[in-house]
XYZ file of C-alpha atoms in Angstrom:
617
model
C 91.705 -12.750 100.477
C 94.287 -10.133 99.636
C 94.665 -10.423 95.850
C 97.698 -8.898 94.163
C 97.863 -10.946 90.977
C 95.574 -8.955 88.659
C 96.845 -8.090 85.175
C 97.851 -4.496 84.517
C 99.246 -3.995 88.054
C 95.844 -3.584 89.664
C 95.785 -4.015 93.437
C 92.605 -4.905 95.318
C 92.008 -2.859 98.466
C 89.993 -4.281 101.347
C 87.855 -1.950 103.442
C 89.880 -1.069 106.534
C 90.134 1.722 109.082
C 92.323 2.940 111.910
C 90.218 3.459 115.037
C 90.408 4.064 118.760
C 89.232 1.221 121.025
C 87.954 1.915 124.523
C 86.952 -0.494 127.276
C 84.894 0.069 130.414
C 87.395 2.564 131.818
C 89.264 5.492 130.358
C 92.088 3.462 128.814
C 92.211 3.658 125.003
C 94.384 2.136 122.279
C 94.676 2.633 118.523
C 93.899 -0.423 116.406
C 93.460 -1.607 112.836
C 89.894 -2.547 111.908
C 88.768 -4.784 109.055
C 85.196 -4.522 107.718
C 83.843 -7.959 106.780
C 80.243 -8.387 105.629
C 80.923 -12.106 105.148
C 81.157 -12.667 108.893
C 77.992 -12.875 110.970
C 79.861 -11.929 114.128
C 82.402 -9.292 115.115
C 85.748 -10.270 116.652
C 88.463 -8.672 118.776
C 91.945 -10.066 119.390
C 92.482 -11.629 122.813
C 95.638 -9.567 123.479
C 93.603 -6.373 122.986
C 90.990 -7.737 125.387
C 93.710 -8.269 127.987
C 95.344 -4.891 127.381
C 92.037 -3.053 127.969
C 91.022 -5.458 130.758
C 87.712 -6.161 129.037
C 85.428 -8.347 131.133
C 83.772 -11.435 129.693
C 79.999 -10.894 129.691
C 79.128 -14.400 128.442
C 80.354 -17.262 126.291
C 78.981 -18.298 122.911
C 79.409 -21.458 120.862
C 79.991 -20.743 117.157
C 80.286 -22.914 114.056
C 83.235 -21.622 112.018
C 83.180 -22.266 108.274
C 86.521 -21.567 106.567
C 87.091 -21.117 102.844
C 86.382 -24.228 100.686
C 85.433 -26.287 103.769
C 81.968 -27.814 104.085
C 82.400 -29.067 107.616
C 82.397 -26.402 110.345
C 84.625 -26.265 113.406
C 82.812 -25.813 116.690
C 84.445 -23.328 119.048
C 83.489 -21.512 122.247
C 84.299 -17.776 122.388
C 84.260 -15.259 125.222
C 82.094 -12.235 124.424
C 83.197 -8.743 125.512
C 81.696 -5.250 125.236
C 83.752 -2.340 123.887
C 83.482 1.065 122.220
C 84.975 1.990 118.843
C 85.791 5.718 118.524
C 86.516 7.720 115.388
C 89.730 9.774 115.152
C 87.989 12.368 112.954
C 85.407 15.069 113.801
C 82.664 14.838 114.971
C 84.385 11.924 116.818
C 81.463 9.535 116.644
C 81.507 6.079 118.228
C 79.562 2.826 118.394
C 79.263 0.255 121.165
C 79.576 -3.371 120.117
C 79.837 -6.879 121.520
C 82.619 -8.967 120.010
C 83.988 -12.502 120.270
C 87.540 -12.651 121.659
C 89.881 -14.581 119.339
C 93.642 -15.211 119.431
C 93.917 -14.233 115.777
C 91.854 -12.177 113.326
C 93.814 -13.193 110.236
C 97.249 -14.661 109.646
C 97.638 -12.827 106.324
C 99.490 -9.537 105.844
C 96.625 -7.488 104.415
C 98.115 -4.363 102.928
C 98.665 -2.725 99.547
C 102.035 -1.034 99.319
C 100.846 2.105 97.507
C 102.341 5.579 97.588
C 100.048 7.838 99.704
C 100.391 10.536 97.034
C 98.652 8.219 94.562
C 95.728 7.818 96.963
C 95.458 11.557 97.550
C 95.582 12.311 93.811
C 92.397 10.378 93.048
C 90.354 11.516 96.075
C 88.227 14.626 96.537
C 89.987 17.247 98.657
C 87.429 16.972 101.459
C 88.039 13.252 102.082
C 89.395 12.055 105.434
C 90.904 8.649 104.683
C 90.813 6.493 107.792
C 93.722 4.251 106.891
C 97.193 4.302 105.336
C 97.726 1.632 102.686
C 101.467 1.373 103.210
C 102.937 -1.828 104.678
C 102.830 -2.016 108.479
C 103.697 -4.573 111.149
C 100.579 -3.700 113.147
C 98.139 -6.601 112.901
C 94.359 -6.370 112.594
C 92.853 -6.305 116.069
C 89.161 -5.765 115.249
C 86.906 -7.435 112.686
C 83.568 -5.675 112.291
C 81.082 -8.234 111.023
C 77.603 -7.975 109.531
C 76.068 -7.634 113.024
C 77.408 -4.040 113.325
C 78.938 -3.224 109.947
C 76.103 -1.124 108.541
C 75.728 0.779 111.813
C 79.197 2.131 111.036
C 78.318 3.286 107.518
C 77.507 7.019 107.273
C 76.611 7.473 103.616
C 76.320 6.002 100.139
C 79.346 4.475 98.421
C 80.800 6.715 95.725
C 82.527 5.445 92.574
C 85.852 7.236 91.998
C 87.430 4.849 89.454
C 86.152 2.004 87.301
C 86.355 -0.585 90.095
C 87.248 1.585 93.100
C 84.698 2.970 95.567
C 84.810 5.479 98.404
C 82.660 4.443 101.373
C 82.027 7.005 104.158
C 81.933 5.548 107.686
C 81.744 6.867 111.233
C 85.508 6.354 111.413
C 86.364 8.294 108.254
C 86.318 7.557 104.540
C 87.368 4.081 103.425
C 88.373 2.620 100.074
C 87.328 -0.721 98.597
C 87.991 -2.186 95.162
C 90.747 -2.159 92.528
C 93.316 0.573 92.061
C 96.017 0.869 89.374
C 99.542 1.150 90.818
C 101.911 2.618 88.186
C 104.947 2.452 90.511
C 104.852 -1.338 90.554
C 105.321 -2.433 86.945
C 106.115 -6.082 87.629
C 103.557 -8.864 87.828
C 102.983 -10.116 91.358
C 101.552 -13.347 92.678
C 101.363 -13.567 96.473
C 100.975 -16.842 98.321
C 100.244 -16.714 102.040
C 101.641 -19.826 103.684
C 100.240 -20.594 107.122
C 102.611 -22.281 109.554
C 101.679 -24.179 112.695
C 105.033 -23.361 114.341
C 103.705 -20.287 116.175
C 100.532 -22.079 117.286
C 102.580 -25.035 118.556
C 104.904 -22.745 120.531
C 101.919 -20.916 122.041
C 100.344 -24.233 122.976
C 103.560 -25.425 124.644
C 103.898 -22.154 126.551
C 100.369 -21.827 127.920
C 98.783 -25.267 128.174
C 101.040 -26.264 131.072
C 99.154 -23.701 133.186
C 95.944 -25.694 132.743
C 97.280 -29.162 133.614
C 95.238 -29.287 136.797
C 92.049 -28.002 135.194
C 89.383 -30.641 134.487
C 87.933 -31.232 131.050
C 84.981 -28.854 130.723
C 82.798 -31.024 128.541
C 83.714 -34.708 128.511
C 81.668 -36.598 125.969
C 81.447 -39.750 128.030
C 82.856 -41.314 131.166
C 86.090 -43.332 130.879
C 84.181 -46.431 131.979
C 81.774 -46.013 129.051
C 84.661 -45.485 126.645
C 86.463 -48.638 127.787
C 83.245 -50.634 127.686
C 82.618 -49.654 124.070
C 86.248 -50.231 123.112
C 86.320 -53.612 124.847
C 83.629 -54.885 122.494
C 86.014 -54.391 119.543
C 89.100 -55.803 121.261
C 89.986 -59.440 120.544
C 93.036 -61.659 121.073
C 94.719 -63.243 118.053
C 97.874 -65.350 118.411
C 98.311 -64.182 122.011
C 98.207 -60.527 120.917
C 95.469 -57.913 121.256
C 93.785 -56.875 118.009
C 91.341 -54.073 117.216
C 90.133 -52.102 114.170
C 91.010 -48.528 113.309
C 88.776 -46.051 115.117
C 86.663 -44.674 112.251
C 84.319 -41.716 112.704
C 81.592 -43.631 110.861
C 81.328 -46.635 108.520
C 80.873 -44.383 105.472
C 83.763 -42.023 106.255
C 86.148 -44.334 104.355
C 84.521 -43.112 101.141
C 85.900 -39.593 101.727
C 89.499 -40.823 101.984
C 91.481 -39.388 99.078
C 94.118 -40.832 96.768
C 97.412 -39.188 97.753
C 99.763 -41.593 95.971
C 101.524 -38.827 94.028
C 102.082 -36.825 97.227
C 103.600 -39.853 98.981
C 105.706 -40.636 95.900
C 107.224 -37.129 95.896
C 107.880 -37.288 99.642
C 109.680 -40.619 99.206
C 111.775 -39.127 96.381
C 112.913 -36.426 98.834
C 113.752 -39.133 101.363
C 115.835 -40.924 98.717
C 117.835 -37.734 98.169
C 118.697 -37.698 101.878
C 119.687 -41.373 101.656
C 122.020 -40.639 98.734
C 123.546 -37.721 100.619
C 123.975 -39.641 103.887
C 124.652 -43.365 103.540
C 124.641 -43.877 107.322
C 121.098 -42.494 107.471
C 119.963 -45.122 104.970
C 121.725 -47.893 106.904
C 119.957 -46.954 110.135
C 116.611 -46.417 108.399
C 116.885 -49.721 106.556
C 117.837 -51.588 109.726
C 114.579 -50.468 111.360
C 112.575 -51.606 108.322
C 114.270 -55.022 108.268
C 113.695 -55.476 111.978
C 109.996 -54.618 111.646
C 109.550 -57.023 108.721
C 111.175 -59.811 110.720
C 108.938 -59.032 113.716
C 105.797 -59.133 111.560
C 105.026 -55.468 112.210
C 105.037 -54.564 108.499
C 104.884 -56.602 105.297
C 104.861 -56.125 101.543
C 101.416 -56.156 99.986
C 100.139 -56.712 96.459
C 98.809 -54.011 94.146
C 95.304 -55.404 94.638
C 95.475 -54.316 98.280
C 96.096 -50.675 97.383
C 93.035 -48.520 98.152
C 94.552 -45.172 97.152
C 95.862 -43.783 100.441
C 99.591 -43.900 101.229
C 101.325 -42.586 104.353
C 104.544 -40.630 103.700
C 107.282 -41.233 106.258
C 110.487 -39.613 107.450
C 113.205 -39.979 110.050
C 113.424 -38.412 113.501
C 116.927 -38.632 114.956
C 117.156 -38.974 118.727
C 120.808 -38.882 119.771
C 119.801 -38.508 123.423
C 117.964 -41.844 123.421
C 119.786 -44.771 125.003
C 118.091 -47.334 122.760
C 116.402 -46.111 119.578
C 118.618 -43.528 117.879
C 116.275 -43.195 114.906
C 112.492 -43.297 114.790
C 110.461 -43.538 111.590
C 107.398 -41.310 111.789
C 104.403 -41.763 109.483
C 102.279 -38.862 108.277
C 98.631 -39.926 108.365
C 97.598 -36.272 107.967
C 98.910 -36.145 104.400
C 96.272 -35.551 101.739
C 95.783 -34.441 98.174
C 93.493 -31.558 97.242
C 90.257 -31.313 99.183
C 90.032 -35.047 99.929
C 90.208 -36.204 103.533
C 93.376 -37.539 105.129
C 93.480 -40.746 107.144
C 93.614 -38.827 110.424
C 90.580 -36.761 109.424
C 88.593 -39.988 109.029
C 89.363 -41.239 112.531
C 88.328 -40.291 116.026
C 91.212 -39.366 118.290
C 89.494 -40.942 121.278
C 89.492 -39.847 124.883
C 92.729 -39.069 126.714
C 92.956 -42.017 129.104
C 96.418 -41.216 130.434
C 96.624 -40.223 134.107
C 97.084 -36.561 134.974
C 100.727 -35.582 134.457
C 100.956 -33.739 137.781
C 99.467 -36.720 139.645
C 102.087 -39.064 138.181
C 104.934 -36.735 139.186
C 103.543 -36.301 142.707
C 103.220 -40.074 143.217
C 106.737 -40.578 141.850
C 108.072 -38.257 144.567
C 106.222 -39.972 147.426
C 108.499 -43.008 147.706
C 111.996 -43.269 149.145
C 112.924 -45.925 146.589
C 111.948 -44.883 143.082
C 112.043 -46.810 139.821
C 110.912 -46.419 136.252
C 110.739 -48.437 133.045
C 109.113 -48.391 129.651
C 107.279 -50.692 127.257
C 109.363 -51.593 124.226
C 107.745 -50.289 121.007
C 104.401 -50.079 122.770
C 102.320 -48.786 119.841
C 103.553 -51.640 117.654
C 102.367 -54.399 119.996
C 98.665 -54.169 119.082
C 97.441 -55.841 115.889
C 95.214 -54.051 113.383
C 92.161 -55.958 112.187
C 93.032 -57.463 108.789
C 90.265 -55.613 106.952
C 91.800 -52.267 108.013
C 95.477 -52.955 107.283
C 95.361 -51.714 103.690
C 94.562 -48.238 105.007
C 98.063 -48.187 106.554
C 100.093 -48.443 103.332
C 103.465 -46.816 102.660
C 106.237 -46.922 100.043
C 109.663 -48.507 100.486
C 112.253 -50.556 98.591
C 111.297 -54.117 97.729
C 112.932 -56.518 100.192
C 114.679 -53.473 101.733
C 117.102 -53.527 98.790
C 117.977 -50.051 97.519
C 118.726 -51.424 94.042
C 115.217 -52.856 93.654
C 112.064 -50.894 92.711
C 109.951 -49.125 95.291
C 106.908 -51.161 96.281
C 103.943 -51.048 98.641
C 104.006 -52.164 102.277
C 101.350 -52.029 104.966
C 101.259 -52.168 108.749
C 99.931 -55.175 110.626
C 100.083 -53.205 113.886
C 98.891 -49.799 115.045
C 101.612 -47.241 114.368
C 102.752 -43.941 115.849
C 101.601 -40.878 113.901
C 97.998 -41.975 113.494
C 95.386 -39.989 115.429
C 93.779 -42.880 117.261
C 96.965 -44.796 118.201
C 97.518 -43.167 121.648
C 93.901 -43.921 122.584
C 94.148 -47.506 121.284
C 97.292 -48.120 123.362
C 95.879 -46.638 126.583
C 92.475 -48.321 126.172
C 94.068 -51.707 125.446
C 96.322 -51.530 128.513
C 93.505 -50.409 130.813
C 91.211 -53.141 129.476
C 93.988 -55.688 130.035
C 94.651 -54.453 133.584
C 90.948 -54.669 134.406
C 90.746 -58.218 133.064
C 93.953 -59.201 134.829
C 92.671 -57.766 138.110
C 89.680 -60.101 137.989
C 91.953 -63.138 137.637
C 94.900 -62.006 139.764
C 93.821 -59.375 142.298
C 97.222 -57.764 142.973
C 95.723 -54.516 144.229
C 98.901 -52.467 144.550
C 100.304 -53.592 141.189
C 97.072 -52.927 139.319
C 96.768 -49.511 140.947
C 100.357 -48.731 139.954
C 99.786 -49.554 136.267
C 96.447 -47.789 136.178
C 97.612 -44.542 137.802
C 101.358 -44.254 137.081
C 101.782 -45.625 133.557
C 101.929 -42.549 131.315
C 101.623 -43.628 127.647
C 104.388 -46.275 127.664
C 106.496 -45.064 130.622
C 106.105 -46.270 134.206
C 107.154 -44.066 137.154
C 106.629 -45.423 140.654
C 108.359 -46.508 143.870
C 108.090 -47.992 147.342
C 109.433 -47.696 150.856
C 111.315 -51.027 150.849
C 113.563 -52.928 148.442
C 111.339 -56.015 148.549
C 108.144 -54.117 147.737
C 109.853 -52.223 144.923
C 111.132 -55.476 143.418
C 107.706 -57.106 143.730
C 105.950 -54.165 142.080
C 108.419 -53.977 139.192
C 108.258 -57.746 138.698
C 104.464 -57.652 138.703
C 104.518 -54.917 136.066
C 106.670 -57.125 133.825
C 104.452 -60.163 134.427
C 101.112 -58.412 133.880
C 102.187 -56.683 130.680
C 103.915 -59.810 129.384
C 100.494 -61.453 129.265
C 99.517 -58.690 126.815
C 102.628 -59.481 124.731
C 104.229 -56.225 125.885
C 107.785 -56.052 127.174
C 108.371 -53.740 130.152
C 112.113 -53.117 130.251
C 114.879 -50.497 130.805
C 114.359 -50.340 134.561
C 116.108 -47.495 136.324
C 116.350 -46.696 140.038
C 118.019 -44.538 142.673
C 118.735 -47.627 144.822
C 121.943 -49.630 144.297
C 120.422 -52.474 146.334
C 117.347 -52.697 144.097
C 119.548 -52.536 141.014
C 121.581 -55.498 142.286
C 118.388 -57.475 142.897
C 117.286 -56.763 139.323
C 120.667 -57.804 137.927
C 120.587 -61.059 139.839
C 117.073 -61.764 138.533
C 118.137 -61.115 134.897
C 115.865 -58.105 134.536
C 116.515 -55.571 131.767
C 118.342 -52.723 133.537
C 119.109 -49.214 132.330
C 122.787 -49.037 133.362
C 124.592 -45.893 134.379
C 127.075 -46.318 131.508
C 124.285 -45.927 128.955
C 122.228 -43.256 130.676
C 124.950 -40.975 132.130
C 122.988 -41.025 135.415
C 120.359 -38.703 133.934
C 116.939 -39.733 132.674
C 114.061 -37.698 131.312
C 111.051 -38.088 133.561
C 107.835 -36.564 132.214
C 109.626 -33.489 130.904
C 112.025 -33.194 133.857
C 115.535 -34.639 134.316
C 116.143 -37.202 137.063
C 119.674 -37.741 138.385
C 119.575 -41.111 140.134
C 122.942 -40.660 141.904
C 121.895 -37.726 144.084
C 118.162 -38.436 143.539
C 117.281 -34.941 142.335
C 115.046 -33.459 139.655
C 116.033 -30.642 137.321
C 114.900 -28.796 134.211
C 115.728 -30.154 130.757
C 117.782 -27.381 129.116
C 119.493 -29.325 126.321
C 117.264 -28.203 123.447
C 117.035 -24.615 124.687
C 120.769 -24.036 125.240
C 121.696 -25.589 121.897
C 119.383 -23.184 120.044
C 119.523 -20.085 122.250
C 119.946 -16.799 120.371
C 119.691 -13.848 122.743
C 120.642 -11.384 120.000
C 117.589 -12.129 117.845
C 115.238 -9.679 119.524
C 111.937 -10.475 117.805
C 108.601 -11.579 119.212
C 108.899 -14.828 117.259
C 112.217 -15.694 118.923
C 110.946 -14.737 122.387
C 107.991 -17.099 122.000
C 110.155 -19.860 120.522
C 112.647 -19.542 123.384
C 110.036 -19.503 126.149
C 108.187 -22.505 124.693
C 111.294 -24.698 125.035
C 111.160 -24.538 128.840
C 108.884 -27.257 130.213
C 108.178 -27.056 133.933
C 105.091 -29.121 134.868
C 105.786 -28.913 138.608
C 106.258 -25.148 138.727
C 109.854 -25.299 139.993
C 110.865 -22.210 137.984
C 107.547 -20.351 137.792
C 109.079 -17.050 139.060
C 111.604 -17.261 136.225
C 109.050 -18.205 133.551
C 106.548 -15.499 134.499
C 109.099 -12.843 133.514
C 109.278 -14.017 129.890
C 105.492 -14.352 129.756
C 105.100 -10.768 130.959
C 107.663 -9.629 128.391
C 105.747 -11.455 125.660
C 102.517 -9.824 126.810
C 104.181 -6.406 126.644
C 105.293 -7.052 123.056
C 101.709 -7.912 122.134
C 100.322 -4.802 123.774
C 102.795 -2.664 121.834
C 101.654 -4.237 118.568
C 105.157 -5.504 117.724
C 105.145 -7.751 114.627
C 106.482 -11.298 114.713
C 109.740 -10.439 112.955
C 110.051 -6.779 113.952
C 113.228 -6.105 115.961
C 112.518 -4.509 119.334
C 114.996 -2.291 121.180
C 115.394 -0.332 124.409
C 114.499 -1.658 127.841
C 112.552 -4.647 126.479
C 115.644 -5.800 124.581
C 117.772 -5.442 127.713
C 115.231 -7.403 129.787
C 115.125 -10.233 127.240
C 118.906 -10.513 126.979
C 119.324 -10.495 130.769
C 116.704 -13.251 131.043
C 118.562 -15.332 128.432
C 121.859 -14.955 130.299
C 120.250 -16.307 133.474
C 119.063 -19.508 131.749
C 122.448 -21.176 132.236
C 122.041 -20.755 135.998
C 119.096 -23.173 135.841
C 121.612 -25.978 135.267
C 122.464 -25.653 138.967
C 118.841 -26.144 140.022
C 118.391 -29.409 141.928
C 115.094 -30.308 143.574
C 115.019 -33.395 145.839
C 112.856 -36.018 144.153
C 111.836 -37.548 147.487
C 109.674 -35.271 149.602
C 111.330 -36.286 152.884
C 115.059 -36.885 152.252
C 117.283 -37.797 155.185
């Protein structure tokens, strides 16, 4: 914690130092070091590990306990060896082993104090190892209890009532409270952690590991489906299963977040009042779901305390659903658990993304389709429905009071829903295969149905029609509607039209369809990169590390079509890290020129066309 809210303008200093880090070779870098006796292990940032080319000597599994949390997070860290050198005579050093971590702390730990104030209270012989002015350089080393006292070189000395001078191998350090007369206003600092950076990093790097197998699967898919199949029943010609709880008693930890949901709905009402068309579209979805039996009003007796807030997601690029209502099952109040924290996410049963794309490109005649409102086709066991409550207007009438509704079906936004959908479909396919052994059709649905989208093909019109018809028939028996078929073949499209199939017409789709992150043009049968989101938000003049990461993360290229182009921005991002550039610090010079040139070339990617079919005529 970096506390700056003490009365009387006292600022609390944490024990820090500026040191020189050295790897196995002669390369050295300056870094900020944080002493932390509350950590059993020492840590080094992963970008520093890469900059010094530190080799991993082993891996360790740690249980990480964060502030106010009783349950630890299990994580595997790479361990590296390094040397920490002092910048003061007699230039002592210590060798340590540290866990490599992407982040040491997300907080800006500094105390903006005039250096003259520090010097005025210190003995003349002191060599302070750190400047307490604000800096954009992040902490790159955390020295934990495993090595902390090896770095101490003497007894702590009291120099003010609550301020101590602690000699170390790296120079003298300060720890405790200091009065700052230049800052006469009361301060209260709140560090807000955002997931935006982590999400962008995940989008940028995880694509490189698409072909890598899961290192430690908990159980085989066959075991998972077997266990899930025991819970799956059929009610009124529709599959039904309970919520996937971590344990029977975990429900007791679920908190009452009614006030949180109430405030979130009040904010939604403000948007309704500001935009009447938004309310009309939102309300139309609610009415449709009530009529379909997906949601229903429930009595006060059904309320168990947990309520899911909800909001709109506008999708102007969609040919069918222009607005989607998303429910927040991660909402919680205080330290109580959220609904998502009480559930298991389940195994990822979707086929490998690369495999689906490769199979889609094998066939001369390609087609695709999707399941209408797939997540909403599976019933929730009645005893679990009251855990899926939310607030909305009674009878969908804006003039009536807000009341409680609950879901009768599994909904999008809940941790276990993707697993429930995939497991239900795979269980259905397996059961269907035993009754109707259509080998090719079952293989198609098992290996080329990604979440709710089907991508496949064939070498002949007849086979393609048979496969697509089988997909409709098999899923219809699960009360799921496979529709919006789309193809590169005019002949196949005519066959579909004559058979009254649900076709995605060119007038609605503009001949372009998103296919697993790529864009498929069915007229010339080519694949391209989806640039819509990137070009609409591109800002080449904002030369900060945050904007570079945000820009790079918007390019999704699962097949590696533009890897030579993407590697340039990744190298530029790595260079910014090695230079210690802060997230919002403006960079200049050659790096700025390289970034702006890269941005200007993005528009050229619109001309990129890769044949979908491997062997075009």
